[in-house]
Coordinates of C-alpha atoms in Angstrom, one line a residue:
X1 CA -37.1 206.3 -94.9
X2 CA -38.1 204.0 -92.2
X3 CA -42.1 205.1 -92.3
X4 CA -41.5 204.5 -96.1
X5 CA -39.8 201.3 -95.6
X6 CA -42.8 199.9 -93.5
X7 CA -45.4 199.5 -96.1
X8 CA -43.1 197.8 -99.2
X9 CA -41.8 195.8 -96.3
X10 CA -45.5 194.5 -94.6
X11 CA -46.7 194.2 -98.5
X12 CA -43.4 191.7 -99.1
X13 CA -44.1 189.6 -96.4
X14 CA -48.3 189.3 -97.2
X15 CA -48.0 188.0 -100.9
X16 CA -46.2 184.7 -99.9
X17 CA -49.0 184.3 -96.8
X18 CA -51.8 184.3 -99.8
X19 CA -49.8 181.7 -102.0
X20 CA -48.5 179.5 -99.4
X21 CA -52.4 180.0 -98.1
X22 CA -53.3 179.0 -101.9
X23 CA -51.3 176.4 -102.4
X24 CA -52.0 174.6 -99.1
X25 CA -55.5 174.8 -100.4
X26 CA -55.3 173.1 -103.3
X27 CA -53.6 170.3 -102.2
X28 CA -56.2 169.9 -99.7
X29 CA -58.8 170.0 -102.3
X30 CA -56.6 167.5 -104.2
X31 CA -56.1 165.1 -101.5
X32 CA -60.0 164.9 -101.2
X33 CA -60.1 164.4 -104.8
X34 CA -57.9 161.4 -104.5
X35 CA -59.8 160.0 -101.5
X36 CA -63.1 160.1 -103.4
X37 CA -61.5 157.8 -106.1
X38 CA -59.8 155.6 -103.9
X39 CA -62.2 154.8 -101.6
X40 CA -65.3 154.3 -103.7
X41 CA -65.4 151.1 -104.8
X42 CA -67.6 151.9 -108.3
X43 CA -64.8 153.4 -109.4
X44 CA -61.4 152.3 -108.1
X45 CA -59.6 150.3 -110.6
X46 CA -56.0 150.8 -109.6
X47 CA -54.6 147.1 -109.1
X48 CA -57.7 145.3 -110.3
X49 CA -58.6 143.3 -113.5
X50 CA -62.3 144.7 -114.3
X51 CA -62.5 142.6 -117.4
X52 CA -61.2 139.4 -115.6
X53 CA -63.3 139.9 -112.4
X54 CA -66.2 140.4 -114.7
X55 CA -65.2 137.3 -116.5
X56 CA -65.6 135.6 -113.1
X57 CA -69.0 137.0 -112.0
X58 CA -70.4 136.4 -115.1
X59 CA -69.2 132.5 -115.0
X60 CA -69.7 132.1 -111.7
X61 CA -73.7 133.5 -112.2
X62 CA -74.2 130.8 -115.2
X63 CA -72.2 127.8 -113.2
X64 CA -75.3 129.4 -110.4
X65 CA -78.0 129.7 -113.2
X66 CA -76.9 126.2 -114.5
X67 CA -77.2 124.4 -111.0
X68 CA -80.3 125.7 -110.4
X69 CA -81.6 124.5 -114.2
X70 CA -80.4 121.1 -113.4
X71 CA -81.4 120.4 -109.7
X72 CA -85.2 121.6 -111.1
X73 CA -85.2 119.4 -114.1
X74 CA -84.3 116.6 -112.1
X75 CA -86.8 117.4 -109.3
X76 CA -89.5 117.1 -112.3
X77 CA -88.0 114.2 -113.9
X78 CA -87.3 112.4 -110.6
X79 CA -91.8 112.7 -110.5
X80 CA -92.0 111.2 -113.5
X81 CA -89.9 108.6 -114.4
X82 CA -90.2 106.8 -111.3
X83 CA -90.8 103.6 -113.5
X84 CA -87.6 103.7 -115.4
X85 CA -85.1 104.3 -112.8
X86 CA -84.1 100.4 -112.4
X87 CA -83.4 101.0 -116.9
X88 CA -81.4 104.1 -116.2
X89 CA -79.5 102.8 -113.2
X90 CA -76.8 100.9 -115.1
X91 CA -76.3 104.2 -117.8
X92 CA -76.2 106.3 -115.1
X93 CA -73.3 104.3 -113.1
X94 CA -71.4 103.8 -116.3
X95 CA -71.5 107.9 -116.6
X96 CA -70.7 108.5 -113.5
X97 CA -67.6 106.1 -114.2
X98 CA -66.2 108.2 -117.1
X99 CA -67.2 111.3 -115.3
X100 CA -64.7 110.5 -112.6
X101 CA -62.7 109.1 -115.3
X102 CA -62.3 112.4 -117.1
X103 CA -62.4 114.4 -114.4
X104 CA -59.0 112.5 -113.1
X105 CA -57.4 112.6 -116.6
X106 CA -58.0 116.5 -116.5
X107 CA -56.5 116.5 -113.5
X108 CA -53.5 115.0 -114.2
X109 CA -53.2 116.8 -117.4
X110 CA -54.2 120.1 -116.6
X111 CA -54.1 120.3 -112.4
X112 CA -50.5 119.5 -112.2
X113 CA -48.8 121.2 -109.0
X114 CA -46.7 122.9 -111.6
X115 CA -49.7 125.0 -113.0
X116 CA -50.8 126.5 -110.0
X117 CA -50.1 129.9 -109.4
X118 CA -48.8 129.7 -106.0
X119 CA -46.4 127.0 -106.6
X120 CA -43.5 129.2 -106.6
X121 CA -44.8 129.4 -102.6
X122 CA -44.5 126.2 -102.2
X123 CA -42.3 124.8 -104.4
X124 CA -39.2 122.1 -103.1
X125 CA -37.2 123.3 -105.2
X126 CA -37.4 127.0 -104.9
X127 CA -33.8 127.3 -103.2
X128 CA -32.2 125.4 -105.8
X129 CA -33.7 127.6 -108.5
X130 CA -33.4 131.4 -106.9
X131 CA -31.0 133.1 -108.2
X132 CA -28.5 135.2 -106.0
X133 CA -29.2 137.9 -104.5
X134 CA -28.9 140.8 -106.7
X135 CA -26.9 140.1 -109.5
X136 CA -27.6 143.5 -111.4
X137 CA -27.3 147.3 -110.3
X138 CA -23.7 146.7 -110.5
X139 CA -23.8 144.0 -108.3
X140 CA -20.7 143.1 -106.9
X141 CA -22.5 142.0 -103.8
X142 CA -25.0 144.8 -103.7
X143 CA -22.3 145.6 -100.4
X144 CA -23.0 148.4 -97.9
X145 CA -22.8 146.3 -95.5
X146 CA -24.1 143.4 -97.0
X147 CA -28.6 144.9 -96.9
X148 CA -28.4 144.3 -100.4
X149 CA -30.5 147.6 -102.0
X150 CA -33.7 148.8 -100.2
X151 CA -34.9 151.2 -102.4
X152 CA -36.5 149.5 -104.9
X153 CA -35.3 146.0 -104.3
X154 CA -37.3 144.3 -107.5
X155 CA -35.5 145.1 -110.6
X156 CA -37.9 143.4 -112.7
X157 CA -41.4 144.6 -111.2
X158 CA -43.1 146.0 -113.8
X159 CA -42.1 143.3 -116.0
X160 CA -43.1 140.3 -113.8
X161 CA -46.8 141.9 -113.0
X162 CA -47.5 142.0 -116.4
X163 CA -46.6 138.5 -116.5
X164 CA -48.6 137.7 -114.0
X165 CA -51.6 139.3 -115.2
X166 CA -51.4 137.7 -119.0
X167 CA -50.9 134.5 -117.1
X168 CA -53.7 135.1 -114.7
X169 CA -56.1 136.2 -117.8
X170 CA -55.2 133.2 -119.9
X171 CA -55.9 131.0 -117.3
X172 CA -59.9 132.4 -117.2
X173 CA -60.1 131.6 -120.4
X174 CA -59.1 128.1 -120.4
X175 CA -61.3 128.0 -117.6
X176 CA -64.3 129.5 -119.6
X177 CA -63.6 127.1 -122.5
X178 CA -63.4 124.5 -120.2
X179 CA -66.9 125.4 -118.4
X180 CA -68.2 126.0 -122.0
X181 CA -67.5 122.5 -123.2
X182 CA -68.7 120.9 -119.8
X183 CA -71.4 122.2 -120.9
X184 CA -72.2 121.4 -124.4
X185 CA -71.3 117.5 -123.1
X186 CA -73.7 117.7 -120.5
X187 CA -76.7 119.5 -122.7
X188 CA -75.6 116.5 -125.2
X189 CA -75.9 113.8 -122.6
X190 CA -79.5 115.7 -121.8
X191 CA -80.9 115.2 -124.9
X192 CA -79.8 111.6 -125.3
X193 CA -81.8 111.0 -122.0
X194 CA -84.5 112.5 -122.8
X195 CA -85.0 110.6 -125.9
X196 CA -84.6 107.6 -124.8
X197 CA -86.8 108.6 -121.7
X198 CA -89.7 109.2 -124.3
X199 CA -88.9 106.1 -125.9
X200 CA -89.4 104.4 -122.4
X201 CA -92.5 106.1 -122.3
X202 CA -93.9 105.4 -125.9
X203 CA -93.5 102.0 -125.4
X204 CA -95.5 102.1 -121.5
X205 CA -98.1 104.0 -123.6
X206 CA -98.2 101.0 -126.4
X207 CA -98.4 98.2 -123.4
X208 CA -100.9 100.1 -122.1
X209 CA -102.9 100.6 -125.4
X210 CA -102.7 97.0 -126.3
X211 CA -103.6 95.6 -122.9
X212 CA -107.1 97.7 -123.1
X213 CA -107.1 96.3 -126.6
X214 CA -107.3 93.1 -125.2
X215 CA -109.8 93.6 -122.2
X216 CA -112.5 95.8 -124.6
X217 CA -111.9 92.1 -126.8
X218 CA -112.6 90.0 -124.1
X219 CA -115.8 92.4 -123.0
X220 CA -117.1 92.1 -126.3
X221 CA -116.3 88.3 -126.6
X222 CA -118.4 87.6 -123.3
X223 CA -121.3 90.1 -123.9
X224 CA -121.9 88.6 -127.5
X225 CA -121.8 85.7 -125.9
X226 CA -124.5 86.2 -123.2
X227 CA -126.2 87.5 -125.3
X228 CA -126.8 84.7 -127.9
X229 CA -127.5 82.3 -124.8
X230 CA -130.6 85.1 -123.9
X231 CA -131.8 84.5 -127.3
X232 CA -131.4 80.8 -127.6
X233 CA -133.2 80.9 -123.9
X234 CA -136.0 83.2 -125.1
X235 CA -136.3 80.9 -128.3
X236 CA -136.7 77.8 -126.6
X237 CA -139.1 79.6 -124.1
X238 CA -141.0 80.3 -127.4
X239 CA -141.0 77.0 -128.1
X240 CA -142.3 75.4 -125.0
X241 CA -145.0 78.0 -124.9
X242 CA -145.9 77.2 -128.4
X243 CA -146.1 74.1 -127.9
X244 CA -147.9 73.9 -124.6
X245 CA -150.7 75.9 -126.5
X246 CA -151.6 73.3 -129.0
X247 CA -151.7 70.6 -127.3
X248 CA -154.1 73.1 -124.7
X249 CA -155.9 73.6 -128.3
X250 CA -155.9 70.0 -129.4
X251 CA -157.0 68.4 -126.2
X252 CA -159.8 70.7 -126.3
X253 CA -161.0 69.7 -130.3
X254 CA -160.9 66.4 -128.8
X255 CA -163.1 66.7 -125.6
X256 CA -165.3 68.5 -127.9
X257 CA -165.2 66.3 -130.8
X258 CA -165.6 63.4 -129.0
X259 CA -168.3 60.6 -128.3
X260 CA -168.0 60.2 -124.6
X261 CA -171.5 59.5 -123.5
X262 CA -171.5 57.1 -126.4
X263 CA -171.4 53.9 -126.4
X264 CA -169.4 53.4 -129.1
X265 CA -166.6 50.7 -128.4
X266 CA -163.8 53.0 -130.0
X267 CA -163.9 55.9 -128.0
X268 CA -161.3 55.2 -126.2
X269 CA -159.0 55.0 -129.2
X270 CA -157.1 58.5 -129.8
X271 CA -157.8 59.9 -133.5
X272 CA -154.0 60.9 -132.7
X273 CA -152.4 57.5 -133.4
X274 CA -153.9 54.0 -133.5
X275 CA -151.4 53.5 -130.2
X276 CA -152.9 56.6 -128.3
X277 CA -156.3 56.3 -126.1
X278 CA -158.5 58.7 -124.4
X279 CA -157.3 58.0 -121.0
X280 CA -160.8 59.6 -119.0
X281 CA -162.8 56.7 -121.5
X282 CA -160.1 53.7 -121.2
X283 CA -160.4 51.2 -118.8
X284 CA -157.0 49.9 -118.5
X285 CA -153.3 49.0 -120.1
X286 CA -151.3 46.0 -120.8
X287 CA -147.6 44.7 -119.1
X288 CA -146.4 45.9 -122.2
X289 CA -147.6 49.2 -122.6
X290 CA -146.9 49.5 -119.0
X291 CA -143.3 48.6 -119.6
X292 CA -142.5 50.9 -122.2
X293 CA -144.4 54.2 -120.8
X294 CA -141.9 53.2 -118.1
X295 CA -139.0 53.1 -120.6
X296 CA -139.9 56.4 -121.9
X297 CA -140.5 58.3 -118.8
X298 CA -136.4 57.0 -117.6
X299 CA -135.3 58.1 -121.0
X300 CA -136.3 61.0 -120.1
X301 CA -134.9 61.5 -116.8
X302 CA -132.1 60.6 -117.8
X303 CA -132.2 63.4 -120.5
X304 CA -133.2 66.2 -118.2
X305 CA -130.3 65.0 -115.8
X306 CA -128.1 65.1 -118.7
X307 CA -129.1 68.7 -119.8
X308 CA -128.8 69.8 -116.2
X309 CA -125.5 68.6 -115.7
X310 CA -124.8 70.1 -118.8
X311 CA -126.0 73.3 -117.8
X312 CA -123.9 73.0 -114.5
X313 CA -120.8 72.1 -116.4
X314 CA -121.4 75.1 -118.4
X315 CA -122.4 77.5 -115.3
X316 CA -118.6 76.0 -113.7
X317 CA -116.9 76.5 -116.8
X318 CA -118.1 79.9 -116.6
X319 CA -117.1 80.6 -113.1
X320 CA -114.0 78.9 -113.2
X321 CA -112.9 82.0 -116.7
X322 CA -113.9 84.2 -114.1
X323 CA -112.0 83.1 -111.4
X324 CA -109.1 82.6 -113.0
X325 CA -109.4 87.0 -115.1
X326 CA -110.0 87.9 -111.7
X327 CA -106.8 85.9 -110.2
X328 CA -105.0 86.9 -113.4
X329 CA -105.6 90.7 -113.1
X330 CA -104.7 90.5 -109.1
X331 CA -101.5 88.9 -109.8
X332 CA -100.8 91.3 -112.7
X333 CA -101.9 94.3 -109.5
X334 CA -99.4 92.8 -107.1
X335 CA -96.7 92.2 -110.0
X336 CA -97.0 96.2 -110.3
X337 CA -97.3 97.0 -106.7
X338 CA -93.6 95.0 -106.8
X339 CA -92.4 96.6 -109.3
X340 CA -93.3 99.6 -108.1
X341 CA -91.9 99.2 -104.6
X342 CA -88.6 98.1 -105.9
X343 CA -88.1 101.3 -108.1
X344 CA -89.2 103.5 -105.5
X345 CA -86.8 101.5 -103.0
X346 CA -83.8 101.7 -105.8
X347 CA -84.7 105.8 -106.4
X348 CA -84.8 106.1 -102.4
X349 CA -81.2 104.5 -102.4
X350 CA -80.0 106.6 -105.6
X351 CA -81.5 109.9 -103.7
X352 CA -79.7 109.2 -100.6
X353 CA -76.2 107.9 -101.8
X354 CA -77.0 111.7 -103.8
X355 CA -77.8 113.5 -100.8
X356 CA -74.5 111.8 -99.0
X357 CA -71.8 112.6 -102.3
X358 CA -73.6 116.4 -101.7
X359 CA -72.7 116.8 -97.9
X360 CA -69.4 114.9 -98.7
X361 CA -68.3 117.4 -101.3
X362 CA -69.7 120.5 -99.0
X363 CA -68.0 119.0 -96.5
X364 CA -64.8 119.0 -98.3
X365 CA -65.5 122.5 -99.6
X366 CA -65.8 123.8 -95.8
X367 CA -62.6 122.3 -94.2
X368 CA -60.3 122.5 -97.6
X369 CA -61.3 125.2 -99.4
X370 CA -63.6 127.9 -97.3
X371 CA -61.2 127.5 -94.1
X372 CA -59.3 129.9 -93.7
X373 CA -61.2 133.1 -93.0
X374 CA -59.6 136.6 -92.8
X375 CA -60.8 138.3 -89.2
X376 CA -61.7 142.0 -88.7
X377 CA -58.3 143.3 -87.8
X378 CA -57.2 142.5 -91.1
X379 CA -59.7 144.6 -93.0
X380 CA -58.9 147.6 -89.8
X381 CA -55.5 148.6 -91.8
X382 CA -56.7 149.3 -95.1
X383 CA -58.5 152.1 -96.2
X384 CA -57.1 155.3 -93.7
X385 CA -55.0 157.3 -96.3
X386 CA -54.8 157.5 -100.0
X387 CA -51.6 157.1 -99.9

């Protein structure tokens, strides 16, 4: 009976080895199963609103997107409409003014203390308002000895993280909303610059139009001019020529006509004019004649003197036009040399006071907001156990 015993008894006591064995498996495998989930961050979604952080990401990459738009459209516009600046100055202080203006009205409407999510951290008046401790679970003072219930301790948990996360999702959307219509106002308040920018510029392009109007006029004006003096100057040449030749022609008819070997009494009278004579066959003049060949030869040189100061009145009056474009068009250069320096001066000013509200508000960001950084022994607990 013993030998028989043996065998049922070491068969008894091998089964439970195997499913102990088995068992102690498969809560091995399981635990690796759960530490596959939990610590791959792809899929872990225990805790964690997906939809809401995705919310964020995606906002936070179009607030990124949107900056970026903006600080390269004014980089190109801050190339171009360096002559409008000093127009936009005024708008752009007056927007800046209601900016701030809204911005503190949203504030004070919609940043109250009271809506912040920590406030209950913080709050003044959180004694006042905490309720007892414990008065459910059959209260009467929670007793045994007065540790007032370990094991569990927050009778509402579920209830209040739900809370928490409707309250926390609500708040992304107003925040959305509120980035969406920041938006729309500030693409509005694009387009109304940008029209009246290429208003600015239509009216440049008109200035500019008419003032080559006016020069091409003037151009025209003098070369039409200098022209008709060349022709009344080649006509009088003409003239003079013309002239010069028939008398050439005339004085030589008369030499050959003549009688000058004669002895003919009148051949010193000119067949010109009774009052003429050959001068080469006449053998003197009277006071009289004397008197007026004088008189004639004054009158005219007093005529030539006249048409020569004539001439140099004209040749001034010409120089002094030309003096005074050429003085004209260097004042009109230095006007726009000023006006120039004065709008690149006020855009220097604009960019730095720019440049100073930017390292102000990163500033700000820095010791307010980013300051308090988590160091590495607080990421050292997480992460060892799924449990």
């Amino acid at each position: 009976p013993e030998e028989d015993a043996s065998p049922a008894m070491r068969k008894v006591d091998h089964v439970p080895d195997l499913a102990e064995a088995a068992a102690v498996q498969r809560r091995r495998f399981r635990e690796l199963q759960r530490q596959s989930r939990i610590f791959d961050a792809h899929t872990r979604t225990v805790g964690v609103d997906l939809q809401g952080l995705d919310a964020q990401v995606n906002d936070k990459r179009i607030q990124e997107a949107t900056r970026r738009a903006w600080e390269e459209s004014i980089a190109a516009e801050m190339k171009q409409n360096d002559k409008i600046m000093c127009i936009l100055d005024q708008r752009q202080k007056k927007d800046s003014v209601n900016i701030e203006k809204a911005l503190n009205e949203f504030r004070q409407n919609y940043q109250q203390p009271e809506a912040r999510r920590e406030f209950d951290l913080s709050d003044p008046q959180s004694l006042k308002k905490d309720t007892p401790a414990r008065v459910a679970d059959s209260d009467p003072r929670c007793t045994v000895s007065g540790l007032q219930k370990f094991m569990g301790e927050d009778l509402n948990h579920e209830n209040r993280k739900k809370y928490q996360q409707e309250q926390t999702r609500e708040w992304l959307m107003e925040q959305q909303k509120d980035w969406t219509n920041a938006l729309a106002d500030r693409k509005f308040a694009d387009g109304l610059h940008d029209a009246h920018r290429l208003e600015l510029d239509q009216k440049a392009m008109d200035l500019q139009r008419r003032d080559e109007e006016t020069r091409r006029a003037i151009c025209v004006t003098t070369k039409e001019f200098n022209r008709m003096q060349a022709i009344e100057s080649g006509e009088k040449g003409k003239l003079e020529k013309q002239q010069e030749l028939e008398d050439n022609v005339a004085e030589i008819s008369n030499l050959l006509k003549g009688d000058l070997l004669s002895e003919n009494p009148q051949q010193a009278i000119s067949s010109f004019a009774p009052h003429r004579v050959i001068t080469d066959r006449w053998k003197g003049m009277s006071q009289d004649q004397l008197k007026e060949i004088r008189d004639i030869q004054l009158q005219q040189v007093l005529q030539k003197l006249r048409v020569e100061e004539e001439e140099r009145q004209r040749n001034a009056e010409w120089d002094r036009q030309r003096i005074q474009a050429a003085r004209a068009e260097l004042l009109y250069e230095r006007h726009q040399q000023r006006q120039n320096r004065e709008l690149r001066r006020a855009l220097d000013n604009l960019n730095a006071q720019l440049s100073q509200d930017q390292k102000i508000r990163r500033a700000a960001l820095d010791e307010e907001v980013y300051a308090n950084f988590p160091s590495g022994q607080y990421y050292t607990q997480f992460n060892t156990t799924s449990r």
